[in-house]
Structure formats: C-alpha cells, structure tokens
PDB file of C-alpha atoms in Angstrom:
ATOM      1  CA  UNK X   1     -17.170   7.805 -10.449  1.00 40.00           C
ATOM      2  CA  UNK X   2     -20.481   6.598  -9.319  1.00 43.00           C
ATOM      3  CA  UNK X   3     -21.328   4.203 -12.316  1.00 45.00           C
ATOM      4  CA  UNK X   4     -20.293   0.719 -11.133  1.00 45.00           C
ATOM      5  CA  UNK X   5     -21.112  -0.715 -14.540  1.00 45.00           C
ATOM      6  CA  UNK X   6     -18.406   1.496 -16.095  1.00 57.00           C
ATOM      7  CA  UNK X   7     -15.127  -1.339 -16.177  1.00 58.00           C
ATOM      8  CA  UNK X   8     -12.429  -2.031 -18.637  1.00 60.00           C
ATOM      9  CA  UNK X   9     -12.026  -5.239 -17.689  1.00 73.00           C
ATOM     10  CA  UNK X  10      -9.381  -6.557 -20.380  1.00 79.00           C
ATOM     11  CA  UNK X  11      -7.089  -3.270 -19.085  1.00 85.00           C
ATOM     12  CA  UNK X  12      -7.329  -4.128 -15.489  1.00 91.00           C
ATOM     13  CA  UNK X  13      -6.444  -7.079 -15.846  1.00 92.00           C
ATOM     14  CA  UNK X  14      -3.429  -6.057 -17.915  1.00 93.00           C
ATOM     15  CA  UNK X  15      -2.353  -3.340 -14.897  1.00 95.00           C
ATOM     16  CA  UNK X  16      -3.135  -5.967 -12.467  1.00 95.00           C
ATOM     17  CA  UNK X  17      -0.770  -8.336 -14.110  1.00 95.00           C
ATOM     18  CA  UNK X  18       1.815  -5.705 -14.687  1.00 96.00           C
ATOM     19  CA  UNK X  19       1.435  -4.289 -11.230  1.00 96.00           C
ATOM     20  CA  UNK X  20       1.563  -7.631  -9.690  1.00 95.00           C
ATOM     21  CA  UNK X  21       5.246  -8.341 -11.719  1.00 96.00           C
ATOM     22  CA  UNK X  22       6.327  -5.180 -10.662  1.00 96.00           C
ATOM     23  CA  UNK X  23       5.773  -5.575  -6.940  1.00 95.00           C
ATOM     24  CA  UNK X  24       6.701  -9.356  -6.537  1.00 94.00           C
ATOM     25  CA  UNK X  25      10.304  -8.265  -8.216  1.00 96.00           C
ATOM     26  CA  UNK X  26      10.450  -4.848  -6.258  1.00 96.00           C
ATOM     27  CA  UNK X  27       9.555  -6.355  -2.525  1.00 95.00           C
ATOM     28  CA  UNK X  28      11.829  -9.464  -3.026  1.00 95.00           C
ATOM     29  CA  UNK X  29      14.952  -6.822  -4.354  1.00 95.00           C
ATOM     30  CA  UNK X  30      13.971  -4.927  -1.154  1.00 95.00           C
ATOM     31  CA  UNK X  31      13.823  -7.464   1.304  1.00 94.00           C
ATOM     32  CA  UNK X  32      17.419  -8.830  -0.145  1.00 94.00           C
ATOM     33  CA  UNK X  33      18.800  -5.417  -0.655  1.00 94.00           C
ATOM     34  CA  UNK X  34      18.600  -4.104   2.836  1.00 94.00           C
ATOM     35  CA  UNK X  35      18.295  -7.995   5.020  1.00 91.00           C
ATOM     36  CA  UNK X  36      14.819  -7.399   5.754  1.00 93.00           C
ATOM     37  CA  UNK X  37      14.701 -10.931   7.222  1.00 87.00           C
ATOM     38  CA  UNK X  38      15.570 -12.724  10.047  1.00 87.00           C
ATOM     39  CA  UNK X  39      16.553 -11.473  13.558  1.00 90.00           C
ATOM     40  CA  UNK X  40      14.784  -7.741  12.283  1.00 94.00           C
ATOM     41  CA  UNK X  41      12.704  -5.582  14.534  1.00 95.00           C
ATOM     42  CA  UNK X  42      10.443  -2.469  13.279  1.00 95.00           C
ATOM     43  CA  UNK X  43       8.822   0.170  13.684  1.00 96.00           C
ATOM     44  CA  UNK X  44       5.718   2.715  12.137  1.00 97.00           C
ATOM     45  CA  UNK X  45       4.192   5.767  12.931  1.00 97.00           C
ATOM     46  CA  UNK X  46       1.073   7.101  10.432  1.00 96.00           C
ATOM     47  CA  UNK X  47       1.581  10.328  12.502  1.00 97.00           C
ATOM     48  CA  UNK X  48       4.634  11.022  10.991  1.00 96.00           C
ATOM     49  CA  UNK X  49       4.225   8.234   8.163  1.00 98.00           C
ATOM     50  CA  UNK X  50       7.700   6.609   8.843  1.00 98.00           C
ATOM     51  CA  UNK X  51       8.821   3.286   9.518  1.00 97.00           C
ATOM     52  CA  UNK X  52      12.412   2.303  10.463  1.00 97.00           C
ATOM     53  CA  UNK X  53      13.784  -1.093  10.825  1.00 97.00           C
ATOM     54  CA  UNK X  54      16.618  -2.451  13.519  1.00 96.00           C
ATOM     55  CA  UNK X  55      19.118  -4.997  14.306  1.00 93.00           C
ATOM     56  CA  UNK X  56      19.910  -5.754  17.677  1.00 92.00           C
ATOM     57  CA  UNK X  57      18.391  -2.048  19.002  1.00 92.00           C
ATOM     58  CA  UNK X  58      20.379   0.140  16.121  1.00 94.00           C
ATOM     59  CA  UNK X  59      18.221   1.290  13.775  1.00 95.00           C
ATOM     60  CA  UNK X  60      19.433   0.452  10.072  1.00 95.00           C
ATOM     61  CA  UNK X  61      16.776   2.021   7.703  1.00 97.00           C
ATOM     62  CA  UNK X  62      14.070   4.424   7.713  1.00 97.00           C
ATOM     63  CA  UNK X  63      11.494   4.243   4.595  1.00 97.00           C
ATOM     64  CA  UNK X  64       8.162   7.042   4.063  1.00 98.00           C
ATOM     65  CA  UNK X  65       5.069   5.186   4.193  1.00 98.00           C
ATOM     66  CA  UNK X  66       1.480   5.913   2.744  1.00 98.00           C
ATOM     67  CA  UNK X  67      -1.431   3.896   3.778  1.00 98.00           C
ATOM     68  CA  UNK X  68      -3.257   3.105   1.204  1.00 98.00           C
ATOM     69  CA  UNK X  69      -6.589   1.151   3.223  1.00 98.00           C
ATOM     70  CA  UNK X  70      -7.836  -0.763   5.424  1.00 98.00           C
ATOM     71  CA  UNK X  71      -9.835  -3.970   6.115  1.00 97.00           C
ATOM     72  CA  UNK X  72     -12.340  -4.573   8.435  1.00 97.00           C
ATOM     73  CA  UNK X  73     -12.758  -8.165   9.166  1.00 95.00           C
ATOM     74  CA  UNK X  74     -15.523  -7.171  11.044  1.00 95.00           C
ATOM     75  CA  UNK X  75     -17.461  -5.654   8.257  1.00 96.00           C
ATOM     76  CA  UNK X  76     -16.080  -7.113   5.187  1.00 96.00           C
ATOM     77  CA  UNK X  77     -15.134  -3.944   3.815  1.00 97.00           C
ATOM     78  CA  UNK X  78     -11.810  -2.124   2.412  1.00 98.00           C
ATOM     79  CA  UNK X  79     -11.704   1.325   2.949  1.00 98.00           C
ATOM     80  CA  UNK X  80      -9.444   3.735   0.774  1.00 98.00           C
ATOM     81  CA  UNK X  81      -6.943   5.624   3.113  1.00 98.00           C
ATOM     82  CA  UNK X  82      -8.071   8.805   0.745  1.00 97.00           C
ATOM     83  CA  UNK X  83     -11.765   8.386   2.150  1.00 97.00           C
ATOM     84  CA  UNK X  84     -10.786   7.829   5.915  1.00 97.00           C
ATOM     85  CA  UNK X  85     -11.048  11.186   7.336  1.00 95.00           C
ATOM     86  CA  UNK X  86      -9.894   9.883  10.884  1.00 96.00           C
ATOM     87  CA  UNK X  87      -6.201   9.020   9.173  1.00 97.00           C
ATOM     88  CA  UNK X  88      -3.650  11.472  10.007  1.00 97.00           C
ATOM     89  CA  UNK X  89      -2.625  14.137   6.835  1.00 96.00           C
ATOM     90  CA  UNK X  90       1.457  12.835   6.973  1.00 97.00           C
ATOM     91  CA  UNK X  91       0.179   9.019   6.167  1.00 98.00           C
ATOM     92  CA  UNK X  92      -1.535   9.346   3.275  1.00 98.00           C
ATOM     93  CA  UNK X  93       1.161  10.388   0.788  1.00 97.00           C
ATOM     94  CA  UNK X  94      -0.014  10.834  -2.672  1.00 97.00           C
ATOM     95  CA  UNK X  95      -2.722   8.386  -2.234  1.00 98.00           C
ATOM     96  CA  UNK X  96      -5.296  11.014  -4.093  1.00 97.00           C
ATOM     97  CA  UNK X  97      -3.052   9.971  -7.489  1.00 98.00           C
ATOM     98  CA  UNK X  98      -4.810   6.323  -7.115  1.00 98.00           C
ATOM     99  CA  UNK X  99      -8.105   7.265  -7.051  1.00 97.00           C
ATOM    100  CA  UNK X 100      -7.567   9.700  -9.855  1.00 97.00           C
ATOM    101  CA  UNK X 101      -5.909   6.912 -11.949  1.00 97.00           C
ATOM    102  CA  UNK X 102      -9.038   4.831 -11.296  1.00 95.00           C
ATOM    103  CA  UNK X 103     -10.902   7.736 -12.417  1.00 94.00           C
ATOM    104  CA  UNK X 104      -9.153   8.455 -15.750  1.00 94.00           C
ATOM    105  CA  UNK X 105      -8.909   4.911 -16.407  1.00 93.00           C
ATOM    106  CA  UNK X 106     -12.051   3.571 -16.412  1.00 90.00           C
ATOM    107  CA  UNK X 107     -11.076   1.083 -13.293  1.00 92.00           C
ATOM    108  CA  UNK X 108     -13.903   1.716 -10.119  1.00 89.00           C
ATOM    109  CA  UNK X 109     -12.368  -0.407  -8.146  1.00 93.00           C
ATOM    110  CA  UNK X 110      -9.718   2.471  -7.441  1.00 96.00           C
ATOM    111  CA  UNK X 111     -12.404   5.266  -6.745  1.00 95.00           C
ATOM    112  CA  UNK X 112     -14.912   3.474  -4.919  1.00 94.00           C
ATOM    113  CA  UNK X 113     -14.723   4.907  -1.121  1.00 97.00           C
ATOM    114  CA  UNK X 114     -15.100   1.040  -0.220  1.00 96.00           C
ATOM    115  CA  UNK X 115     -16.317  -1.928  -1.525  1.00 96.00           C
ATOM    116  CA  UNK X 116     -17.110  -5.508   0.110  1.00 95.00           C
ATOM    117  CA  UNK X 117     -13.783  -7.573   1.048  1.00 94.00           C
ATOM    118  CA  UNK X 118     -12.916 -10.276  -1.441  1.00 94.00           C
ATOM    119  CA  UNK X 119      -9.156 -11.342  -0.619  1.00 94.00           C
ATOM    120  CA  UNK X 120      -8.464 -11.083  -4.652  1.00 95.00           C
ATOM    121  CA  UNK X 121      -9.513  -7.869  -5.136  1.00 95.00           C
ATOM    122  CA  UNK X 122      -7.889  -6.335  -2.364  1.00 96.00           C
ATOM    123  CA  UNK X 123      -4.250  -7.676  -3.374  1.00 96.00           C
ATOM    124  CA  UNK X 124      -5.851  -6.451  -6.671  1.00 96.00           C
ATOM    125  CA  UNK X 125      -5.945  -2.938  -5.582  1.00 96.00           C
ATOM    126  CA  UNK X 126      -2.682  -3.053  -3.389  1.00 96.00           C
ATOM    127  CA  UNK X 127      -0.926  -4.220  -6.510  1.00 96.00           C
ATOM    128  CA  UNK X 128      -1.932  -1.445  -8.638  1.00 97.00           C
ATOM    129  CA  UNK X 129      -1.856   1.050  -5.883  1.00 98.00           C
ATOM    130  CA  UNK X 130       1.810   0.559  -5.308  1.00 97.00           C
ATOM    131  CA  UNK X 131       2.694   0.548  -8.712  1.00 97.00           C
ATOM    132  CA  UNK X 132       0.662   4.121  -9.548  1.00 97.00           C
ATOM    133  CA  UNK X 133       2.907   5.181  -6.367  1.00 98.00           C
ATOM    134  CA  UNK X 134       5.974   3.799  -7.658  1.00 97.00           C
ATOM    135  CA  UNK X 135       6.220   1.773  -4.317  1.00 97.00           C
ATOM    136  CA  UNK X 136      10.072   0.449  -3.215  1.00 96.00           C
ATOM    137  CA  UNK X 137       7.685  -2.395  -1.156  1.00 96.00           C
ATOM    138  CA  UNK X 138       3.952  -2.931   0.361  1.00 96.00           C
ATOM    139  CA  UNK X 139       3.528  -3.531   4.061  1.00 96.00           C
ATOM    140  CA  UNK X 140       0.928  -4.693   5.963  1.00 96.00           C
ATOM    141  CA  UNK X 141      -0.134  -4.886   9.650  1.00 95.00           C
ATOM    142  CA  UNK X 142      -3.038  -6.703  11.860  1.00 95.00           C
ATOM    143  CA  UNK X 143      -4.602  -5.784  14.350  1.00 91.00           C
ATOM    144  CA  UNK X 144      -7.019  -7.464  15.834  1.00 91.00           C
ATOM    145  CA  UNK X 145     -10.342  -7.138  13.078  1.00 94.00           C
ATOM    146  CA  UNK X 146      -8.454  -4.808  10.882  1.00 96.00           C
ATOM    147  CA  UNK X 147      -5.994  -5.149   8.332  1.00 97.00           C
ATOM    148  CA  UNK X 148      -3.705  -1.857   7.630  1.00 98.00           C
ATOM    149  CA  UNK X 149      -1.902  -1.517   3.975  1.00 98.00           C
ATOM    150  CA  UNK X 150       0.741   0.490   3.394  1.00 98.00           C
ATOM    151  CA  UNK X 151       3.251   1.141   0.883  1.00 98.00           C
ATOM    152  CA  UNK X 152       6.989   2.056   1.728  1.00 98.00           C
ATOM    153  CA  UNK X 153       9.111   4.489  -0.802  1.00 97.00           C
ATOM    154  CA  UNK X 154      12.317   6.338  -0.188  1.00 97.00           C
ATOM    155  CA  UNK X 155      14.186   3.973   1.623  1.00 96.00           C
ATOM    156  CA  UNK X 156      17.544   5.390   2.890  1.00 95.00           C
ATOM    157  CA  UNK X 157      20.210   2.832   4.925  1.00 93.00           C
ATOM    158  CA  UNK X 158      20.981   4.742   8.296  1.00 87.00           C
ATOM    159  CA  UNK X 159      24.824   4.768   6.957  1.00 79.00           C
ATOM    160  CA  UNK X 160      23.292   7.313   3.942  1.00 70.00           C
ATOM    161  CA  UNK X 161      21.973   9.873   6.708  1.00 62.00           C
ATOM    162  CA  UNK X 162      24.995  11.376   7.631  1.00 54.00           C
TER     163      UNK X 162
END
C-alpha cells in the first residue's frame, strides 16, 4: 500500500482505542499473574525469540516473543520488524499478519516499511500490533539510540514444563 492518502481515520481510531483497552488490561493481568515486579531479573534472545524471567537465579517463566520494530532515536524513524531484513527469522513471529491487517483495512500506518517517529503513533502501532497478535504483554528494550518492541505470547510458569 503505497497511497498515503488512503486512511480510515474514524476506524483507527476505534482499533486504537480497542487495542489500547485490550493491552492496558492484558499487561497489568500479566504482570500480577506471574509477579512480574519487584526483585525480577530477565532475559531475551531474538535468535531464538524467547525471553525468561528469574527470581533469585531460578528461572520462573519463559514467554515467545516477536519483535514487532524498532526506533531509531538517531533518525526519527520506526522500522517494522517485517521490513528489517538484518532481524533473525525465529523473532519475527507472525508479524507479516500486521502488515496484512493494515493492508485489508485501509490503516497505512501498519504497512508502511517506516515512517517518521512521533511518540503517539508508535504506541499507536504497538497497541494495535499486539492486539492483531493476540499479545499476553508488550515489551520493550533501550539501547543506547534505539528502541526495540516486542510482544510476548505463550507464557508458561517453569512449574508447567515438566
């Protein structure tokens, strides 16, 4: 979708509110759900698109994550994970099913490769990204100029693995 003048902007802003419900209720149930707060260490891998949390050096939970993009400070950009071709094949999920909802749905936010940073539309775009992924939580890490946003779905306690 190459026509930026192509926007239903009364139905995304409808997902967007929606979305934005869905993940405010869905992070705080996860954070509660599994005491993701406090004295908690982690840690990711987009090579083998995991992340696993601990308490006092046992691990506790393991959850699948899928990028979904990335700022560059730098540049003033977000980049789609689906259109960075330096991102290993395990981290980016079903992240093709965003673009393609973007795509069906008249939204070009969603399909754009990039577009300039704006702090609104990126949570924007996280929102409904986790919500077309049916997300358990979003995470997010900095480093240095960039910004890396993920989502995190199947979530299994290490008690469950067995």
């Amino acid at each position: 979708m190459d026509d930026r003048s192509m926007h239903d902007h009364s139905g995304w802003e409808a997902v967007v509110l929606a979305a934005r419900e869905r993940a405010r209720s869905r992070q705080t149930l996860m954070i509660k759900r599994f005491g993701l707060s406090g004295d908690v260490q982690y840690h990711w891998s987009m090579d083998d698109a995991q992340i696993t949390w601990s308490r006092d050096g046992k691990v506790f939970l393991t959850g699948r994550l899928t990028m979904i993009g990335s700022v560059s400070l730098a540049q003033q950009t977000w980049l789609w994970s689906w259109a960075n071709e330096s991102l290993p094949h395990a981290v980016l999920g079903d992240i093709e099913r965003v673009r393609q909802f973007g795509e069906e749905n008249s939204y070009p936010v969603l399909p754009w490769p990039s577009f300039n940073y704006d702090q609104e539309l990126v949570a924007e775009a996280r929102m409904v990204a986790a919500s077309v992924l049916d997300a358990e939580g979003l995470w997010a890490e900095s480093m240095e100029d960039t910004q890396l946003h993920f989502v995190v779905n199947d979530l299994v306690l290490a008690a469950e693995r067995r």
